[in-house]
Structures are given as structure tokens and as C-alpha cells.
Coordinates of C-alpha atoms in Angstrom, one line a residue:
M28 CA 114.6 102.1 89.1
R29 CA 114.2 105.8 88.6
I30 CA 111.0 107.0 90.2
V31 CA 109.6 110.5 90.1
H32 CA 107.0 111.6 92.6
L33 CA 104.8 114.6 91.9
T34 CA 103.3 116.4 94.9
A35 CA 101.8 119.8 95.8
D36 CA 103.7 120.1 99.1
Y37 CA 106.7 118.5 100.8
P38 CA 108.8 119.0 103.9
P39 CA 110.3 121.2 105.1
R40 CA 107.2 123.3 104.1
P41 CA 104.4 120.8 104.1
W42 CA 100.9 122.1 104.5
S43 CA 99.1 118.8 104.5
G44 CA 99.5 115.2 105.5
I45 CA 100.1 114.2 101.9
G46 CA 103.5 116.0 101.8
R47 CA 104.6 114.1 104.9
S48 CA 103.4 110.7 103.5
V49 CA 105.3 111.4 100.2
E50 CA 108.5 112.1 102.1
T51 CA 108.1 108.8 104.0
V52 CA 107.6 106.7 100.9
A53 CA 110.3 108.5 98.9
T54 CA 112.9 108.1 101.6
S55 CA 112.1 104.4 102.1
L56 CA 112.4 103.8 98.4
A57 CA 115.7 105.6 98.2
R58 CA 117.0 103.5 101.1
R59 CA 116.1 100.4 99.0
G60 CA 118.5 101.6 96.3
H61 CA 116.1 103.4 93.9
R62 CA 116.9 106.7 92.3
V63 CA 114.1 108.9 93.7
E64 CA 113.2 112.4 92.7
V65 CA 110.4 114.6 93.9
L66 CA 108.7 117.4 92.0
V67 CA 107.0 119.9 94.3
A68 CA 104.5 122.5 93.2
D69 CA 104.4 124.5 96.5
D70 CA 102.3 127.6 96.0
L71 CA 102.8 127.7 92.2
A72 CA 100.1 127.0 89.6
P73 CA 102.2 125.7 86.7
R74 CA 100.8 125.5 83.2
A75 CA 101.2 121.8 83.0
V76 CA 101.2 121.1 79.3
G77 CA 103.6 124.0 78.7
I78 CA 106.0 122.6 81.3
A79 CA 105.9 119.2 79.7
R80 CA 106.9 120.7 76.3
G81 CA 109.6 123.0 77.6
L82 CA 112.6 120.9 78.7
Q83 CA 114.7 123.7 80.1
R84 CA 116.1 122.5 83.5
P85 CA 117.2 125.0 86.2
P86 CA 120.1 123.9 88.4
P87 CA 118.7 124.6 91.9
Q88 CA 117.7 121.5 93.7
R89 CA 118.4 119.9 97.1
Q90 CA 119.3 116.5 98.3
A91 CA 117.5 115.1 101.4
R92 CA 118.3 111.6 102.6
D93 CA 119.2 110.4 99.1
V94 CA 116.0 111.9 97.6
T95 CA 116.5 114.7 95.1
V96 CA 113.8 117.4 95.5
H97 CA 113.0 119.9 92.7
R98 CA 110.7 122.9 92.9
L99 CA 108.4 123.4 89.9
D100 CA 107.9 126.8 88.3
R101 CA 105.7 128.0 85.4
R102 CA 108.4 128.0 82.8
R103 CA 110.5 124.9 82.9
L104 CA 110.7 121.3 83.9
P105 CA 113.6 120.7 86.4
I106 CA 114.2 117.1 85.3
D107 CA 114.8 115.2 82.1
P108 CA 111.8 112.8 81.9
R109 CA 113.6 110.4 79.5
G110 CA 114.6 107.3 81.4
V111 CA 112.0 107.6 84.1
D112 CA 110.6 104.2 85.0
W113 CA 107.6 105.5 86.9
L114 CA 105.8 108.8 87.5
H115 CA 104.0 108.6 90.8
L116 CA 101.3 111.3 91.3
H117 CA 100.0 112.4 94.7
S118 CA 98.2 115.7 93.8
L119 CA 95.2 116.1 91.6
R120 CA 96.4 119.6 91.0
L121 CA 99.4 118.2 89.1
A122 CA 97.3 115.7 87.1
P123 CA 97.5 117.7 83.8
L124 CA 101.3 117.7 84.1
A125 CA 101.5 114.0 84.9
L126 CA 99.2 113.1 82.0
A127 CA 101.1 115.3 79.6
L128 CA 104.5 113.8 80.6
R129 CA 103.0 110.3 80.3
D130 CA 101.6 110.9 76.8
R131 CA 104.7 112.6 75.4
F132 CA 107.3 110.3 76.8
G133 CA 105.4 107.1 77.1
L134 CA 106.0 106.9 80.9
R135 CA 104.1 104.7 83.3
L136 CA 101.9 106.6 85.7
A137 CA 100.9 105.4 89.2
V138 CA 98.5 107.5 91.2
T139 CA 98.1 107.4 95.0
V140 CA 94.5 108.3 95.8
H141 CA 94.6 110.4 98.9
T142 CA 90.8 111.2 98.8
S143 CA 87.7 110.7 96.8
L144 CA 86.5 114.1 95.8
Q145 CA 83.1 112.6 94.8
H146 CA 82.6 111.8 98.4
E147 CA 84.5 114.6 100.2
K148 CA 83.7 117.6 97.9
P149 CA 80.9 116.6 95.4
H150 CA 80.2 120.2 94.7
C151 CA 83.6 120.7 93.1
V152 CA 82.3 119.3 89.8
A153 CA 85.3 120.2 87.6
W154 CA 87.8 118.7 90.0
C155 CA 85.6 115.5 90.4
A156 CA 85.6 115.1 86.6
L157 CA 89.3 115.6 86.4
Q158 CA 89.8 112.9 89.1
R159 CA 87.6 110.4 87.3
R160 CA 89.6 111.0 84.1
L161 CA 92.9 110.6 85.9
L162 CA 91.9 107.4 87.6
R163 CA 90.7 105.9 84.3
S164 CA 93.9 107.0 82.5
C165 CA 96.7 105.9 84.8
D166 CA 98.5 102.5 84.8
H167 CA 98.1 101.7 88.5
L168 CA 96.1 103.0 91.4
V169 CA 97.6 103.0 94.9
L170 CA 94.9 103.0 97.6
P171 CA 96.0 103.6 101.2
S172 CA 92.9 102.2 102.9
R173 CA 90.3 99.6 102.1
H174 CA 87.7 102.3 102.5
L175 CA 89.2 104.2 99.7
A176 CA 89.3 101.0 97.6
E177 CA 85.5 100.7 98.0
E178 CA 84.9 104.3 97.1
V179 CA 87.1 104.2 94.0
A180 CA 85.5 101.0 92.8
E181 CA 82.1 102.7 93.2
L182 CA 83.4 105.8 91.4
L183 CA 84.9 104.0 88.4
G184 CA 82.4 101.2 88.1
T185 CA 85.0 99.1 86.5
D186 CA 88.0 96.9 87.4
E187 CA 90.0 97.7 84.3
V188 CA 92.5 99.8 86.1
P189 CA 95.0 97.7 88.2
W190 CA 95.1 98.8 91.9
S191 CA 96.9 97.8 95.1
H192 CA 96.1 98.4 98.7
V193 CA 99.3 100.0 100.1
P194 CA 98.8 101.8 103.5
H195 CA 100.8 104.9 104.2
G196 CA 104.0 104.3 106.2
V197 CA 104.3 106.1 109.5
P198 CA 107.9 107.1 110.1
V199 CA 109.7 106.4 113.3
P200 CA 109.1 109.5 115.5
S201 CA 111.8 112.1 115.5
I202 CA 111.5 112.4 119.3
A203 CA 112.2 109.7 121.8
V204 CA 109.1 107.7 122.8
D205 CA 108.5 107.5 126.5
A206 CA 110.2 104.2 127.7
N207 CA 107.3 103.6 130.0
L208 CA 105.1 103.1 127.0
L209 CA 107.2 100.1 126.0
S210 CA 106.9 98.3 129.3
E211 CA 103.9 96.5 130.8
S212 CA 103.3 99.3 133.3
V213 CA 99.8 100.9 133.2
S214 CA 100.6 103.6 135.6
P215 CA 98.7 106.9 134.8
L216 CA 100.4 109.1 132.2
R217 CA 99.8 112.6 131.0
S218 CA 97.2 113.4 133.6
E219 CA 97.8 117.2 133.1
G220 CA 98.5 117.1 129.4
P221 CA 96.5 119.3 126.9
L222 CA 93.5 118.1 124.9
V223 CA 94.6 118.4 121.3
F224 CA 93.0 118.6 117.8
A225 CA 95.4 118.7 114.8
G226 CA 94.5 119.3 111.2
R227 CA 92.6 121.5 108.9
P228 CA 89.7 123.1 110.8
S229 CA 87.2 122.0 108.1
H230 CA 83.8 120.4 108.2
A231 CA 85.2 117.1 106.8
K232 CA 87.8 116.9 109.5
G233 CA 85.2 117.7 112.2
G234 CA 86.9 121.0 113.1
D235 CA 83.7 122.5 114.4
L236 CA 83.0 119.5 116.6
A237 CA 86.5 119.5 117.9
L238 CA 86.4 123.2 118.8
A239 CA 83.1 122.8 120.7
V240 CA 84.6 120.0 122.8
L241 CA 87.9 121.8 123.4
R242 CA 86.0 124.9 124.6
R243 CA 84.2 122.8 127.2
F244 CA 87.4 121.3 128.6
A245 CA 89.8 124.2 128.1
H246 CA 90.0 125.1 131.8
R247 CA 89.8 121.5 133.1
T248 CA 92.8 119.9 131.4
G249 CA 96.3 121.1 130.8
G250 CA 95.0 123.3 128.1
A251 CA 93.1 122.9 124.8
I252 CA 95.0 123.2 121.6
V253 CA 94.2 123.3 117.9
A254 CA 97.3 122.6 115.8
G255 CA 96.5 123.9 112.4
G256 CA 94.9 126.9 110.7
I257 CA 96.4 130.1 109.4
R258 CA 98.1 131.7 112.4
A259 CA 98.7 131.3 116.1
R260 CA 96.1 132.9 118.3
D261 CA 94.0 132.4 121.4
D262 CA 90.2 132.5 121.3
R263 CA 88.1 134.0 124.1
D264 CA 87.0 130.5 125.4
G265 CA 90.6 129.5 126.3
V266 CA 91.6 127.4 123.2
H267 CA 95.1 128.1 121.9
H268 CA 95.5 127.9 118.1
T269 CA 99.1 127.2 117.2
G270 CA 99.0 127.6 113.4
W271 CA 100.8 124.9 111.4
L272 CA 103.6 123.0 113.2
D273 CA 106.6 121.2 111.8
R274 CA 106.8 117.5 112.4
A275 CA 109.0 117.6 115.4
R276 CA 106.9 120.3 117.2
L277 CA 103.7 118.4 116.4
E278 CA 105.2 115.1 117.7
R279 CA 106.2 116.9 121.0
L280 CA 102.6 118.2 121.3
F281 CA 101.1 114.7 120.7
A282 CA 103.6 113.2 123.2
A283 CA 102.4 115.6 125.9
A284 CA 98.7 115.3 125.2
S285 CA 96.3 113.7 127.6
L286 CA 94.0 112.9 124.6
V287 CA 94.0 113.6 120.9
L288 CA 90.7 114.2 119.1
V289 CA 90.1 113.0 115.5
P290 CA 86.4 113.7 114.9
S291 CA 86.4 113.5 111.1
R292 CA 83.2 113.2 109.2
Y293 CA 85.1 112.1 106.1
E294 CA 88.6 110.4 106.5
P295 CA 90.2 108.4 103.6
F296 CA 93.1 107.3 105.8
G297 CA 93.8 109.1 109.1
L298 CA 97.4 110.1 109.2
V299 CA 97.0 112.4 112.2
A300 CA 95.7 109.5 114.2
A301 CA 98.5 107.3 113.1
E302 CA 101.2 109.8 113.9
A303 CA 99.8 110.6 117.3
Q304 CA 99.6 106.9 118.2
A305 CA 103.2 106.4 117.1
V306 CA 104.4 108.7 119.9
G307 CA 102.0 107.2 122.4
A308 CA 99.1 109.7 122.5
P309 CA 95.7 108.1 123.4
I310 CA 93.2 108.8 120.6
L311 CA 89.5 109.4 120.5
A312 CA 88.4 109.1 116.8
A313 CA 85.2 109.0 114.8
D314 CA 84.1 105.6 113.5
V315 CA 84.4 106.6 109.8
G316 CA 86.4 105.6 106.7
G317 CA 90.1 104.9 107.1
L318 CA 90.0 105.6 110.8
R319 CA 88.5 102.1 111.2
E320 CA 91.8 100.7 110.1
V321 CA 94.2 103.2 111.7
V322 CA 92.4 103.3 115.1
A323 CA 91.6 99.6 115.2
D324 CA 91.1 97.2 118.1
G325 CA 94.3 96.6 120.0
G326 CA 95.7 100.0 119.1
G327 CA 96.0 103.2 120.9
G328 CA 92.6 104.6 120.6
L329 CA 88.8 104.4 120.8
R330 CA 86.2 105.2 118.1
L331 CA 82.8 106.9 118.5
G332 CA 79.9 106.2 116.1
D333 CA 78.3 109.6 115.9
H334 CA 79.2 113.3 115.9
D335 CA 77.0 114.6 118.7
V336 CA 78.8 117.2 120.8
D337 CA 77.4 115.9 124.1
T338 CA 78.3 112.3 123.3
W339 CA 81.9 113.4 122.6
C340 CA 82.1 115.5 125.7
H341 CA 80.7 112.7 127.9
T342 CA 83.3 110.2 126.4
V343 CA 86.2 112.7 126.8
A344 CA 85.2 113.3 130.4
A345 CA 85.2 109.6 131.1
L346 CA 88.6 109.1 129.6
L347 CA 90.1 112.1 131.4
D348 CA 88.7 110.6 134.7
D349 CA 90.4 107.2 133.9
P350 CA 94.1 107.8 133.5
A351 CA 94.9 104.1 133.7
R352 CA 92.8 103.4 130.6
R353 CA 94.5 106.2 128.7
A354 CA 97.8 104.8 129.8
R355 CA 96.9 101.4 128.3
L356 CA 95.9 103.0 125.1
A357 CA 99.1 105.1 125.1
R358 CA 101.2 101.9 125.5
R359 CA 99.5 100.1 122.6
G360 CA 99.8 102.9 120.1
P361 CA 103.5 102.8 119.2
R362 CA 103.5 99.0 118.9
A363 CA 100.4 98.9 116.7
M364 CA 101.8 101.6 114.3
R365 CA 105.2 99.9 114.0
R366 CA 103.4 96.6 113.2
R367 CA 100.7 97.9 110.8
F368 CA 102.3 100.9 109.1
C369 CA 106.0 100.2 108.7
P370 CA 107.5 102.5 106.0
E371 CA 109.8 99.8 104.8
R372 CA 106.9 97.4 104.4
A373 CA 105.0 100.1 102.4
A374 CA 108.0 100.5 100.1
K375 CA 108.3 96.8 99.5
R376 CA 104.6 96.6 98.6
L377 CA 105.1 99.4 96.1
E378 CA 108.0 97.5 94.5
S379 CA 106.3 94.2 94.3
Q380 CA 102.7 95.2 93.7
V381 CA 103.1 98.2 91.5
Y382 CA 106.5 99.1 90.0
R383 CA 108.1 95.7 89.3
R384 CA 104.9 93.9 88.5
E385 CA 104.0 96.4 85.8
I386 CA 107.5 96.6 84.4
A387 CA 107.5 92.8 84.0
R388 CA 104.3 92.8 81.9

């Protein structure tokens, strides 16, 4: 099949977890023999309907692991949409383009719902309305967590749109995972590693809570680090802000961490928690949304049921004082992620539950 993914960001310049998850699924589908192309908006704001009508195609493009990646601009569409079996949309920003291409060329449109704006940002009225229109107009919804499935069902109030639960695949780490984590040893690990928060420093991601906790422990642990934000800097309370990190640098940071904090108030999936567990970082996460599936029993982390700063600090202190417990969590994480969020299994689910099933109808 020929499958075209539309996304607002993509490696090597991702600015969100969505770009990394699209790369994982696109690469897995290409390995299974499909012709996979990715249209990336980057920092552009294309006039979607105009692009759909203008079929001029510029030559620049790049090949990455058998996936062809094209950069969108405001004037031209870099692919010929005729012969595409599926458009697969990952960015609400590109919804007008996806709908225009579907209507003009009769293409099938799948949408991966990465968040429910009605629950995360209800004040964004126009964007919420666009998302409702998109979800009701597509041919198939792909929902990475059961939590999102419940939210979308509440949002649509109908079961007319086919949907499938397909968790994100977590790629094999680009760095070597500590061999000790794969043994039965529970010897203490990472006793002097930094305390880490990674992600957008927003209210939904619990950035304010994470920063308050990090500042209390900045001089006790091997450092306190925020991986995310606009630029690298150090605040006066000893917390180091790295700015955005590429995947390899982020994995190295996770692998060195004594503990990774994921205090989200709203979390449709929890990719940071999954990626950190994959390299053996112990996790302390909020008991919300998709984190209940990603940081589940038998995995590499614990969940807290509230967002009180003192409660988080008390739990962090207890974990830092118990390196053997953190070592047990670290050992479980890579195994759990390989078992639950295998990229090849995610690609197979997309084939059987979305692409092939719909084509056969």
C-alpha cells in the first residue's frame, strides 16, 4: 500500500512527541513493505485548500530508512496524491489540507487522535470545533490509549466513525541499555543521577509542579534537570534547563537519571514515560489518563493520585532513599515497554484493524 502521513513535526527537527511517534510508525510500516511518505509542515502555515488544488511538486525530498519525507510549503504539494491508499493525519493544524485532499481525490483518511482539545484546551473554541468536525468526517480513528477512546466517545456521542485502539510503538533505544537491567540483580543503580523532568513546561504537563519539586532536591541529587523549553539556562535555585534535546541526548539523560518525574494533569498517552522506561529510568508519574496504561503495574514506575507538591516531595525523598526499589523499577521498565509497546506490533495493528480492513469493505 501507499500510505501518506501528515504531521506538523518530524525528526531530525521534532518539537513534540508526536513527531517521534510518527517516525516510529512510518519506519515500521516501511519495513513491512509499504510505500510510506511523510508530509511535514515544520514552522510553515500552508493554505491547505490552495495546496490541494495546486499540484506542482518540488524535487527536494529526503529518504530516511525507506520513508520518503517531504517538506510542505505554501505554494505547492510535494506529492502526487493520485494512487494514495491512505492519508494518515497526525496534526489538527493540517486537518484542512487532509480534508481537501480527501474530498478532491476520494482518498481514505485515518486520524490518530493525539489529544482531546475539549479536555486539554476547552478555551480554544475554534480548534475544538475543527477537531469535532475532523473526527466526524474521517474514515477511521486511531486512538493510542483507552483513556482517549473514552474521551472521544464522549466528544462525538456516536459510534458511527470506526475506531481502533492502537498504542504508540516505543522504538528500541538508540543507546545500549545497561546489561544489569536485564539480569535479576537488584543492586542499587543511579544513586547519584539527576532528577529529571522532560517535556513542555505547561500546566497540562505539570511543569509548575515538576519545577517546584526539582528546586527542593537540586542540591541533594546529582542535579535537577528540565529537558524542554526554549533555550538552555540555569535558574537561581539550581535547576538546569537544557532546552529541547534530540532523541539520543534525551535517552542518555534518562539512562543517567536517578528518577524521572511525569506529573501531568492531562496526559492522553505518556510517551515521555514510555521512552524513559525503555532505557531503564525509574518513573514517578501522575495517576491520570494514558499514564495508567504506560506506567502500569509490573512496569518501571509508580503513580501518585494527586498533585500536591509536598506529597510529591515526600515520595521523591522516599524513592531516593531506597535505591534498591528504584533498581527494581529500572529493571522492569525495558521489559515492559518491549512487551506492551512494540513498534512492529503497532504497525501490524494498523494494517489489520485500519488499512486492510477498510480497503476490503
